[in-house]
């Protein structure tokens, strides 16, 4: 299961739980609080991920990164942005180095 579990699978779970009972689903209860709350939670998880990375605790980094990715998918759901759009943007960026892209932005 864990070997084949993808962010697309988690996106499907988030979508399904969006219509669950708020009393039985953290996802639904968070979505009910709106985009601002979802964004705030993502920010908190980002900070916790940074702290875990700097601390050198690999287990904590995996756990915090999991929280971060879950909350990112909830925020995308709250704004109606499909993960496929993110995949498409990432795919569009392949073939160009990040440094080349940055230089094009600065001199373009
Ligand atoms: N991956 C996750 C996941 N990661 C983190 N979390 C929850 O995110 C919350 C974040 O922790 P915090 O301590 O910041 O939360 P908190 O203090 O309770 O929250 P606030 O009071 O600040 O809002 C915890 O309640 C975690 O359980 C998740 N909740 C759900 N999922 C996935 O979503 C599925 C459906 O969950 P439900 O929607 O709850 O059924 C689960 O089976 C998982 O696959």
Tab-separated table of C-alpha atoms in Angstrom, residues 2-45:
chain	number	residue	atom	x	y	z
A	2	UNK	CA	2.587	2.592	1.086
A	3	UNK	CA	4.814	1.854	-1.930
A	4	UNK	CA	2.076	2.729	-4.385
A	5	UNK	CA	0.255	5.410	-2.376
A	6	UNK	CA	0.451	8.748	-4.203
A	7	UNK	CA	-0.570	12.350	-3.659
A	8	UNK	CA	-3.317	11.703	-6.218
A	9	UNK	CA	-4.672	8.988	-3.900
A	10	UNK	CA	-4.622	11.434	-0.982
A	11	UNK	CA	-6.328	14.064	-3.167
A	12	UNK	CA	-9.125	11.543	-3.844
A	13	UNK	CA	-9.471	10.864	-0.100
A	14	UNK	CA	-9.645	14.609	0.631
A	15	UNK	CA	-12.310	15.014	-2.081
A	16	UNK	CA	-14.365	12.151	-0.652
A	17	UNK	CA	-14.075	13.418	2.944
A	18	UNK	CA	-15.125	16.923	1.847
A	19	UNK	CA	-18.694	15.674	1.851
A	20	UNK	CA	-18.407	13.604	5.040
A	21	UNK	CA	-19.987	14.542	8.355
A	22	UNK	CA	-17.961	17.388	9.897
A	23	UNK	CA	-18.139	15.642	13.267
A	24	UNK	CA	-16.450	12.574	11.813
A	25	UNK	CA	-13.956	14.213	9.459
A	26	UNK	CA	-11.089	16.619	10.189
A	27	UNK	CA	-10.930	17.347	6.448
A	28	UNK	CA	-14.575	18.410	6.295
A	29	UNK	CA	-14.334	20.438	9.504
A	30	UNK	CA	-11.272	22.288	8.174
A	31	UNK	CA	-12.881	22.972	4.788
A	32	UNK	CA	-15.966	24.305	6.581
A	33	UNK	CA	-13.752	26.930	8.260
A	34	UNK	CA	-12.796	28.379	4.859
A	35	UNK	CA	-9.741	29.116	2.749
A	36	UNK	CA	-8.125	31.421	5.325
A	37	UNK	CA	-8.109	28.705	8.024
A	38	UNK	CA	-6.822	26.101	5.539
A	39	UNK	CA	-4.046	28.521	4.521
A	40	UNK	CA	-3.190	29.241	8.162
A	41	UNK	CA	-2.888	25.521	8.901
A	42	UNK	CA	-0.627	25.073	5.861
A	43	UNK	CA	1.598	27.885	7.120
A	44	UNK	CA	1.822	26.302	10.581
A	45	UNK	CA	2.727	22.925	9.095
